[in-house]
Coordinates of N, CA and C in Angstrom, one line a residue:
X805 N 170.1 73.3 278.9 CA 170.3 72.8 277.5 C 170.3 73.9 276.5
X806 N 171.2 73.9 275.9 CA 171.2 74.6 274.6 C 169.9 74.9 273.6
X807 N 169.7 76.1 273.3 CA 168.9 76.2 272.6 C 168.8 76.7 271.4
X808 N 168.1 76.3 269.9 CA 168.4 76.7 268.6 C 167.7 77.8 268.2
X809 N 168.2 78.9 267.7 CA 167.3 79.7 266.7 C 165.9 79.7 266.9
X810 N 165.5 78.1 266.5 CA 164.3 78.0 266.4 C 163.1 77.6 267.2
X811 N 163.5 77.2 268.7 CA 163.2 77.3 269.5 C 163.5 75.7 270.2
X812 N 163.8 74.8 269.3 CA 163.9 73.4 269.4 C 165.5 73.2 270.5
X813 N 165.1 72.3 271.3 CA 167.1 72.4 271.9 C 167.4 71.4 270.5
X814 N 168.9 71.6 270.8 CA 170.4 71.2 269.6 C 170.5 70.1 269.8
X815 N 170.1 69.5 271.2 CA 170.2 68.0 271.2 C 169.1 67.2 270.7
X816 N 167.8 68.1 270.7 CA 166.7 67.5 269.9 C 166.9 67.5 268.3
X817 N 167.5 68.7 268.2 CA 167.8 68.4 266.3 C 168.8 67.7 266.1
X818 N 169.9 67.5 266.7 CA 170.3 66.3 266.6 C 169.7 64.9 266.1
X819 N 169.4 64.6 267.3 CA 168.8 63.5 267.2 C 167.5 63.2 266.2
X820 N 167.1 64.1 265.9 CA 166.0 63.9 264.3 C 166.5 64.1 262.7
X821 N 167.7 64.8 263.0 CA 168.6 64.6 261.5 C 169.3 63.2 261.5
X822 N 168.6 62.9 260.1 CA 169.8 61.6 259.8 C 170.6 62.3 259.1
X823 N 172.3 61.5 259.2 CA 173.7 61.9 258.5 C 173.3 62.7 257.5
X824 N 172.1 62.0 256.5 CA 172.6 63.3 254.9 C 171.6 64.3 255.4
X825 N 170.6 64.1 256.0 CA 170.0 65.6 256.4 C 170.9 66.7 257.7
X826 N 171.9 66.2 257.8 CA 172.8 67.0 259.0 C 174.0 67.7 258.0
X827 N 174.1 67.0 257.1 CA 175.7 67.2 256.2 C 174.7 68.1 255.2
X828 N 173.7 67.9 254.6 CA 172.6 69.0 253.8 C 172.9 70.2 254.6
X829 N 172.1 70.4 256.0 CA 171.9 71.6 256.7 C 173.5 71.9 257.2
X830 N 174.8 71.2 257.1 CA 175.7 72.1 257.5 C 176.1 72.6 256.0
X831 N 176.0 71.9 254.9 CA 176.3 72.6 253.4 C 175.8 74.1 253.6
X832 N 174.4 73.8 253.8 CA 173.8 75.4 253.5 C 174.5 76.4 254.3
X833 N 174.4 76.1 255.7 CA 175.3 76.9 256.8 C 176.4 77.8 256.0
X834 N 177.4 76.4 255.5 CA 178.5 77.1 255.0 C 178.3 78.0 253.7
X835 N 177.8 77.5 253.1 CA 177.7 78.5 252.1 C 176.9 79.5 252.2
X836 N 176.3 79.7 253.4 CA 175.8 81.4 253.4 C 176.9 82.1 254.1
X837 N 178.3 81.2 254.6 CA 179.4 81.9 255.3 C 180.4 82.3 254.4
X838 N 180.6 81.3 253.4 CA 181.5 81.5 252.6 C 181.1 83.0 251.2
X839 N 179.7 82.9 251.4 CA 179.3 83.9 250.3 C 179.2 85.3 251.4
X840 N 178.8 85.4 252.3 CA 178.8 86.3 253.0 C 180.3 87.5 253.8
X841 N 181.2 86.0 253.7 CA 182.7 86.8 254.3 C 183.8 86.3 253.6
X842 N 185.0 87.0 253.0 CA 185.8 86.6 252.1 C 186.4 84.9 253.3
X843 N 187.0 84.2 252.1 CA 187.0 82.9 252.4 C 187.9 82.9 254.0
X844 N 189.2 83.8 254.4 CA 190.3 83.2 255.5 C 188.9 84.2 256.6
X845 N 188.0 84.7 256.1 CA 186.8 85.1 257.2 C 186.2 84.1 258.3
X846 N 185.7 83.5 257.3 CA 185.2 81.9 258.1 C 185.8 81.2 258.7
X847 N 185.0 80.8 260.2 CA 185.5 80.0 261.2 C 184.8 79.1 261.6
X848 N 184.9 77.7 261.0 CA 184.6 76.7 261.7 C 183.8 76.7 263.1
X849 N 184.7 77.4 263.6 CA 183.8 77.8 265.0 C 182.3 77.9 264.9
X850 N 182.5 79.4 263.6 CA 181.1 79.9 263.6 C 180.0 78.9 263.0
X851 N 180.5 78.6 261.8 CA 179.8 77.9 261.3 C 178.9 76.9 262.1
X852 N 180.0 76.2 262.9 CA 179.0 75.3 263.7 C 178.0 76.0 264.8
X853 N 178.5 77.0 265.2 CA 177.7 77.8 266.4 C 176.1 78.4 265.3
X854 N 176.5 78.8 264.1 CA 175.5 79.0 263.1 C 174.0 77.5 262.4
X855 N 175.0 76.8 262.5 CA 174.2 75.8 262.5 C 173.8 74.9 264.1
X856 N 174.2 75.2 264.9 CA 173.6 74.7 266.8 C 173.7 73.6 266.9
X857 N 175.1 73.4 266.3 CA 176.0 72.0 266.5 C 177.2 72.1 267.1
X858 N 177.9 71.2 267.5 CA 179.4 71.2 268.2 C 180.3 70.9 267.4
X859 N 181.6 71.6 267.4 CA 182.7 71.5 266.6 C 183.2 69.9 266.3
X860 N 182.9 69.6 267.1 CA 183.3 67.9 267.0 C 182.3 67.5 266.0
X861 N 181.2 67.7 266.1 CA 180.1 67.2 265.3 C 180.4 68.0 263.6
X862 N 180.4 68.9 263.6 CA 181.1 69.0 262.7 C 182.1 68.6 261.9
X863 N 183.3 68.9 262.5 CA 184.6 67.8 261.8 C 184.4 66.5 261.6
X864 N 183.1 66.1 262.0 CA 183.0 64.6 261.9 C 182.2 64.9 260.8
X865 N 181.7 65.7 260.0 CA 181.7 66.0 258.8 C 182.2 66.1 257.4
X866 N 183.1 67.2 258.3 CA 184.0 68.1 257.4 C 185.2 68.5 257.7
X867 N 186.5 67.4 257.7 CA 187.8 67.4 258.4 C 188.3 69.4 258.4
X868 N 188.2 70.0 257.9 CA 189.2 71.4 257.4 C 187.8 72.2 257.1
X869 N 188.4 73.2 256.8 CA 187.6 74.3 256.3 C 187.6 74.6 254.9
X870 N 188.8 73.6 254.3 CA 189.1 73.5 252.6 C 188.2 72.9 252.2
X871 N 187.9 71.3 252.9 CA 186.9 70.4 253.0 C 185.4 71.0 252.5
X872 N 185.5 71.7 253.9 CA 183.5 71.8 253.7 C 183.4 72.9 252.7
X873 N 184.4 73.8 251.8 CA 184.5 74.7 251.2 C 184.0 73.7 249.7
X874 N 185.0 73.4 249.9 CA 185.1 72.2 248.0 C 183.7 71.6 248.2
X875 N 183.1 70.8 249.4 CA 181.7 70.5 249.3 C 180.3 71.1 248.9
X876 N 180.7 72.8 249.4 CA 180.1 74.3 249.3 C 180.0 74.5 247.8
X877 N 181.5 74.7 247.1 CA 181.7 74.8 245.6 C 181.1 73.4 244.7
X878 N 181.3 72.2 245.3 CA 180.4 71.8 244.4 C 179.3 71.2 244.3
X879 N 178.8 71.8 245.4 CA 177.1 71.3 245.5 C 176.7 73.2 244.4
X880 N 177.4 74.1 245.0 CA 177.1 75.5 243.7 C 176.9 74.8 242.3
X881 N 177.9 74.3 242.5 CA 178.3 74.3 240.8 C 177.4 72.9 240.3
X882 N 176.9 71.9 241.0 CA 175.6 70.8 240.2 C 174.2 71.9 240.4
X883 N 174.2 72.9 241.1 CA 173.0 73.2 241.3 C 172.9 74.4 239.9
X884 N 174.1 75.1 239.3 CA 174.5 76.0 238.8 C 173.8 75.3 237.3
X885 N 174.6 74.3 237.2 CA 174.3 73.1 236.2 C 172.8 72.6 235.8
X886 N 172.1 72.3 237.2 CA 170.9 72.2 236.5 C 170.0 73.5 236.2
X887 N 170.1 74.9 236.9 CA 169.7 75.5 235.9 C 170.2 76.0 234.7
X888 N 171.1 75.4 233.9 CA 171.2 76.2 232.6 C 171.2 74.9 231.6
X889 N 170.2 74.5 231.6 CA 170.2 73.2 230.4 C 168.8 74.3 229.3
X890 N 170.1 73.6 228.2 CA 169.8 74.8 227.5 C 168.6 74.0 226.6
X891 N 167.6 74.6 226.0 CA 166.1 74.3 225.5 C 166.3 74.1 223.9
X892 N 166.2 73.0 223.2 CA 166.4 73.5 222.1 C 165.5 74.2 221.2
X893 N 164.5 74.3 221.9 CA 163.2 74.5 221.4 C 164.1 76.3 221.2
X894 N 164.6 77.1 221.8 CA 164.9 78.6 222.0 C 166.0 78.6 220.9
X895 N 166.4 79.9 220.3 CA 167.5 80.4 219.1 C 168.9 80.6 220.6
X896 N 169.6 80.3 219.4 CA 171.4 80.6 220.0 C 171.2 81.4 221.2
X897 N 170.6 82.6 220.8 CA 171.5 83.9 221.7 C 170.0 83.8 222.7
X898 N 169.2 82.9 222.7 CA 168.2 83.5 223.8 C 169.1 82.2 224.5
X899 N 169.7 80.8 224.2 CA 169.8 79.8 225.1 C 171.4 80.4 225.9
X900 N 172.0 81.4 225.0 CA 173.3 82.0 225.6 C 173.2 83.2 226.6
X901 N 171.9 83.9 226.0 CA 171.2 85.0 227.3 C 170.9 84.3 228.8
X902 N 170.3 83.3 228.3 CA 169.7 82.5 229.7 C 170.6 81.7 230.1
X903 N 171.5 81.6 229.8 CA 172.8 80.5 230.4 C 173.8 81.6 231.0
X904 N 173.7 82.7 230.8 CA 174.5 84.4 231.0 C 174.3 84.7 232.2
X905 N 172.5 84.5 231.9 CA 171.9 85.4 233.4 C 172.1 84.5 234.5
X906 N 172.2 83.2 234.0 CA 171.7 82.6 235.6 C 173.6 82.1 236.2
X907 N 174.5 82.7 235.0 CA 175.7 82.4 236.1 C 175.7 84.0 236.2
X908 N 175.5 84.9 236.0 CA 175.8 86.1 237.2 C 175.1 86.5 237.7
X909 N 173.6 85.6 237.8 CA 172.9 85.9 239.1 C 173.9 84.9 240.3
X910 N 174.2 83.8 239.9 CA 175.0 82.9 241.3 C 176.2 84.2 241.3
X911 N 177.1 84.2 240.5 CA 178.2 84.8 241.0 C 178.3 86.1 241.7
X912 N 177.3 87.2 241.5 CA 176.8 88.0 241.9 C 176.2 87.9 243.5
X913 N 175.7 87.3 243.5 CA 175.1 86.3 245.2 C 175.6 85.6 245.8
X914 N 176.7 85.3 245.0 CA 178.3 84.1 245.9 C 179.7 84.8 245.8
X915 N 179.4 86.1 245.5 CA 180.5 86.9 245.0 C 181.7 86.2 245.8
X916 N 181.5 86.2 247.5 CA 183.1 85.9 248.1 C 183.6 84.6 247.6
X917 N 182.4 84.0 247.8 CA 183.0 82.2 247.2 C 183.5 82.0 245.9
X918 N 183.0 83.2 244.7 CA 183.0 82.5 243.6 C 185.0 83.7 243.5
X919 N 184.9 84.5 244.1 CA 186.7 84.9 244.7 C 187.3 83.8 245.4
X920 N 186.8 83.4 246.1 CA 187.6 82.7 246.8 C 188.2 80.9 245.9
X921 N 187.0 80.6 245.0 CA 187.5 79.6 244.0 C 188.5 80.4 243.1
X922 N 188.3 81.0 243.1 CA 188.6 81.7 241.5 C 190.0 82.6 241.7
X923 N 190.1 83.1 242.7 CA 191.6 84.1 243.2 C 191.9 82.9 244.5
X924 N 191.6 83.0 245.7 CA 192.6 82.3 247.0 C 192.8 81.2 246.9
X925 N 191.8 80.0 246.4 CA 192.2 78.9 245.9 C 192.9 78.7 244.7
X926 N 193.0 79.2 244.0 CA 193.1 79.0 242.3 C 193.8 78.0 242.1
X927 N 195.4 77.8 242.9 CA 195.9 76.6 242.4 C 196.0 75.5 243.2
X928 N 194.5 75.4 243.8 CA 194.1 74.1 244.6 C 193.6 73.5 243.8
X929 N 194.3 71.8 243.4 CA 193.6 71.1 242.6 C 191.9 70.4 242.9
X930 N 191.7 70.5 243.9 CA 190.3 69.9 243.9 C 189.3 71.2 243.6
X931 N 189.5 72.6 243.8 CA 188.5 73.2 243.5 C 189.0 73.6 242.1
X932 N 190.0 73.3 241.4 CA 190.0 73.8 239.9 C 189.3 72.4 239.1
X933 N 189.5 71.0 239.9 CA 188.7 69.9 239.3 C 187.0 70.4 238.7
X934 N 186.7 71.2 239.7 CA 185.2 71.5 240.2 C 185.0 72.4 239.3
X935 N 185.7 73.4 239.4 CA 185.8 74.4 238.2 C 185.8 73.8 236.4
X936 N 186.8 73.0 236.1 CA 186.8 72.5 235.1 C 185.8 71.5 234.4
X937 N 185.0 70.5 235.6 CA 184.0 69.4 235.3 C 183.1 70.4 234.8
X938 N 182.8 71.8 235.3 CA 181.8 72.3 235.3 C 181.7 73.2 234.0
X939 N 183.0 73.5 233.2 CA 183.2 74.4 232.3 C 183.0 73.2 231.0
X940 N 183.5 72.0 231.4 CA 183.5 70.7 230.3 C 182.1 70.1 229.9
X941 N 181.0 70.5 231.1 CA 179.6 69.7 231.2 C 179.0 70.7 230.2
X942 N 179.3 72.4 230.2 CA 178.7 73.4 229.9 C 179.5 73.5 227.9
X943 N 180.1 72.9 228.0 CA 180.9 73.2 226.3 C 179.8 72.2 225.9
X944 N 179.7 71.0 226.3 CA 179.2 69.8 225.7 C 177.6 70.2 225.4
X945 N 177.2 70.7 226.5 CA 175.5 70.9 226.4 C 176.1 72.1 224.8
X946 N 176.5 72.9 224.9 CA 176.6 74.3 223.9 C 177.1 73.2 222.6
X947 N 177.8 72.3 222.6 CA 178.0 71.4 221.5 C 176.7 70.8 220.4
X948 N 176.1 70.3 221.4 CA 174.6 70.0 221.2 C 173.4 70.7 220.7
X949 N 173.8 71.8 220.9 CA 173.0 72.9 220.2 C 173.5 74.0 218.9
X950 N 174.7 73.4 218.8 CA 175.0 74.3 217.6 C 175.2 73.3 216.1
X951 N 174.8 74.0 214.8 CA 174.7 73.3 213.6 C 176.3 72.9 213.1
X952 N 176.7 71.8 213.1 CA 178.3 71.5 213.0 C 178.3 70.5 211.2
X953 N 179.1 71.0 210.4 CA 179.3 70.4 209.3 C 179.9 69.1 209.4
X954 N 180.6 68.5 210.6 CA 181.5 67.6 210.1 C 182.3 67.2 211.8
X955 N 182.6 66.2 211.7 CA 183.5 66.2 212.4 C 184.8 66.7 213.0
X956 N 185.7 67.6 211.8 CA 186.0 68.8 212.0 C 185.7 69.9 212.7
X957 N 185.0 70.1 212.1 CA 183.8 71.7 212.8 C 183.9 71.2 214.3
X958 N 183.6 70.2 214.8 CA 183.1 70.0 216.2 C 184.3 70.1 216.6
X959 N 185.3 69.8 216.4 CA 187.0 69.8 216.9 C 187.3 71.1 217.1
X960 N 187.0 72.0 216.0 CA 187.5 73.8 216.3 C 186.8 73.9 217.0
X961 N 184.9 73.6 217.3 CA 184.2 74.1 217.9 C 184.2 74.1 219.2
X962 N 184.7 73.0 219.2 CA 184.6 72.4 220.5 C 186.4 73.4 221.6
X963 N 187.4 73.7 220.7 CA 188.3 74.1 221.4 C 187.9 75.4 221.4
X964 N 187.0 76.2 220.6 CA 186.6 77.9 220.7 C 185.5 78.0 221.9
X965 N 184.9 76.8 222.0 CA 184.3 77.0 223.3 C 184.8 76.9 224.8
X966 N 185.9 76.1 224.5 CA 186.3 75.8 225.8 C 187.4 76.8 225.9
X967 N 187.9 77.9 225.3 CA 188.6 79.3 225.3 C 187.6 80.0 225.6
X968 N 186.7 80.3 225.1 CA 185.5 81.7 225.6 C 185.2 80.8 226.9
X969 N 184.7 80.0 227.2 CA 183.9 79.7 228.7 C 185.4 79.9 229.8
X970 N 186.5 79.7 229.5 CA 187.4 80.6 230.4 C 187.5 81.9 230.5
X971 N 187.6 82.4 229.1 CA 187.5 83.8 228.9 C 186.2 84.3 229.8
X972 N 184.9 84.1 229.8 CA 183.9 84.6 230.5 C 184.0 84.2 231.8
X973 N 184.7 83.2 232.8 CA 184.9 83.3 233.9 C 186.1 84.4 234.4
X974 N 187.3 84.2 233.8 CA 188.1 85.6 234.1 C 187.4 86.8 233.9
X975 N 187.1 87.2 233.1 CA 186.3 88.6 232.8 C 185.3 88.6 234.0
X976 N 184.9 87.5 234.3 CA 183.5 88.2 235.1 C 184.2 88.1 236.7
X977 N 184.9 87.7 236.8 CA 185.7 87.6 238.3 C 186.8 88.8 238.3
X978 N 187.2 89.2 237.3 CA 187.2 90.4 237.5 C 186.9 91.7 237.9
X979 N 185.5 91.8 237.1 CA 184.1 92.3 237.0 C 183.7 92.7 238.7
X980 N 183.8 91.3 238.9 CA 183.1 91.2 240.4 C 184.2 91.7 241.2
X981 N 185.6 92.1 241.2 CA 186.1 92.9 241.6 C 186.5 94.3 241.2
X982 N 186.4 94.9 240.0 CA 186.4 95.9 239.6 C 185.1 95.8 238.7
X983 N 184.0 96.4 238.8 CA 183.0 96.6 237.6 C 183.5 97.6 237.3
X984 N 183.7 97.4 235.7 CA 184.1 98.7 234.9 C 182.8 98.9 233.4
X985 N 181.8 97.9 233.9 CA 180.7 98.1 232.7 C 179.3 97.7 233.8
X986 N 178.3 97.9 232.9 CA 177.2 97.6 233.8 C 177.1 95.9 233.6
X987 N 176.2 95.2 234.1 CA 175.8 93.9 234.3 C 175.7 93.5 232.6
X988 N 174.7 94.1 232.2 CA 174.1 94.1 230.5 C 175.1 93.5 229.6
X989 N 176.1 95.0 229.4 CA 177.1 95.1 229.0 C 177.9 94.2 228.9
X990 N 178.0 93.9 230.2 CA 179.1 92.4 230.5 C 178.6 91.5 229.4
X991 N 177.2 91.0 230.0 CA 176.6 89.5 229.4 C 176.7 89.9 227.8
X992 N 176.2 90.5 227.4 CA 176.2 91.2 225.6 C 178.1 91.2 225.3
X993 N 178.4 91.3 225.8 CA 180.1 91.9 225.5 C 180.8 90.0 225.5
X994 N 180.1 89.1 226.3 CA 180.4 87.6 226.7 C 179.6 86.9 225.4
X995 N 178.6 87.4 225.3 CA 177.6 86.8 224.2 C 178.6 87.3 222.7
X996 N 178.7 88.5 222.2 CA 178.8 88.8 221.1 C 180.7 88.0 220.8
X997 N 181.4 87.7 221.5 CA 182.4 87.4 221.6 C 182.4 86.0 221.4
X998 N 181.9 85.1 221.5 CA 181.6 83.4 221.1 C 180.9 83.6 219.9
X999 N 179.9 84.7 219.9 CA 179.0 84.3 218.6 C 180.4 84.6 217.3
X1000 N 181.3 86.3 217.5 CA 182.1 86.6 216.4 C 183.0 84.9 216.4
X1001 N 183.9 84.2 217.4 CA 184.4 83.5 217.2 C 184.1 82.3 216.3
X1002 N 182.6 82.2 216.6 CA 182.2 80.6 216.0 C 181.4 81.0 214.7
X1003 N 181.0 82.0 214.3 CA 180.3 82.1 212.8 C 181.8 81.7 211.8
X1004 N 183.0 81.7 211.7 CA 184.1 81.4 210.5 C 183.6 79.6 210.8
X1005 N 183.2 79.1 211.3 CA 183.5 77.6 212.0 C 182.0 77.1 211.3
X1006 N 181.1 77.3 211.5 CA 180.0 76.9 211.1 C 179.2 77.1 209.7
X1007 N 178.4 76.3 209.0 CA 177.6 76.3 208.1 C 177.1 77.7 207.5
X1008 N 175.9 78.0 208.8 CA 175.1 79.0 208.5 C 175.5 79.9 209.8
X1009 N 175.1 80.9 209.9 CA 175.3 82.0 211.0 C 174.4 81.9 212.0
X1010 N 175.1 81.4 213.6 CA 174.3 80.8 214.1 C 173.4 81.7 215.1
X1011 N 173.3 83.0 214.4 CA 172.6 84.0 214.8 C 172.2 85.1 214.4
X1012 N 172.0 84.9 213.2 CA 171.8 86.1 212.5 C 171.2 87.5 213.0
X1013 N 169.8 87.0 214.1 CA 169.3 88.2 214.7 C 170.2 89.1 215.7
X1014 N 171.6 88.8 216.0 CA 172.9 89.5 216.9 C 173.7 90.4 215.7
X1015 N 173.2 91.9 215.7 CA 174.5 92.1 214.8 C 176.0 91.7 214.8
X1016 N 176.5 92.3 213.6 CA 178.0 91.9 213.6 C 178.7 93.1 214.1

């Protein structure tokens, strides 16, 4: 009988995972494959041989490799989501510091996957869906925290954000293939570029402590 990693046979973990705790533990699987080897790396094969299941059992998961990819990207991206809910209690640039750091700590640690959304996939519509829900959840929270005159204001504001939150995904996927600045640099260079854009738009300056 086959035996796991962990010392349990494969037919015993089987049989103690229910469906969502089997389709949880192949999520993880994949996504330490997908972040670990550029995306046409990954083999089905492995994956299942990684998690001490059978290929069948698998596909009875996850039909393709596109499949358990897009499941991969967007279990990242709700998890990405809940850490960056921004505090209102904190000023502009500390809730845009902390919303900075914790996407290029993921992208930085998912480097292949966050290439493989971002360059091999690009014009696959289910993983630019994923990409987009997640750029649209993240304008609205940043909506919510900035001081808007009018219903106006929220209309420019709202289109200047949703230009920078692309702009800071290209730049940093870039980045993660050519670094041409240090980490810092990047986040400050992403920060100071939404703050210059949105002070003509708003009231008061929504940061005065950021030079100009």
């Amino acid at each position: 009988m086959p035996i796991h990693e962990s010392g349990m046979p494969v037919q015993e973990r089987r049989r103690r995972l229910s469906p969502d705790e089997r389709r949880a533990q192949l999520l993880a699987v994949g996504a330490r494959a997908f972040a670990a080897r550029p995306y046409e790396e990954v083999l089905m094969e492995q994956v299942a041989e990684q998690a001490g299941v059978s290929r069948a059992l698998l596909y009875r998961h996850f039909t393709s490799k596109h499949e358990l990819f897009a499941a991969v990207h967007r279990k990242a991206s709700d998890d990405l989501l809940a850490r960056t809910r921004f505090d209102p209690a904190d000023t502009l640039v500390e809730q845009l510091v902390e919303g900075m750091d914790a996407h290029l700590d993921h992208f930085v640690a998912n480097r292949h996957t966050v290439l493989a959304a971002n360059r091999v996939l690009a014009g696959d519509p289910v993983i630019q869906t994923i990409i987009t829900e997640e750029l649209d959840a993240l304008r609205g929270r940043l909506l919510t925290v900035l001081p808007l005159a009018d219903e106006g204001a929220r209309l420019a504001v709202s289109q200047v954000l949703r230009s920078w939150l692309v702009f800071v995904r290209v730049l940093v996927v870039d980045w993660l293939t050519e670094p041409s600045c240090t980490r810092t640099e990047l986040r400050d260079a992403c920060i100071g570029a939404v703050l210059g854009a949105l002070r003509p738009l708003l009231p008061a300056d929504p940061a005065p402590e950021w030079g100009r």
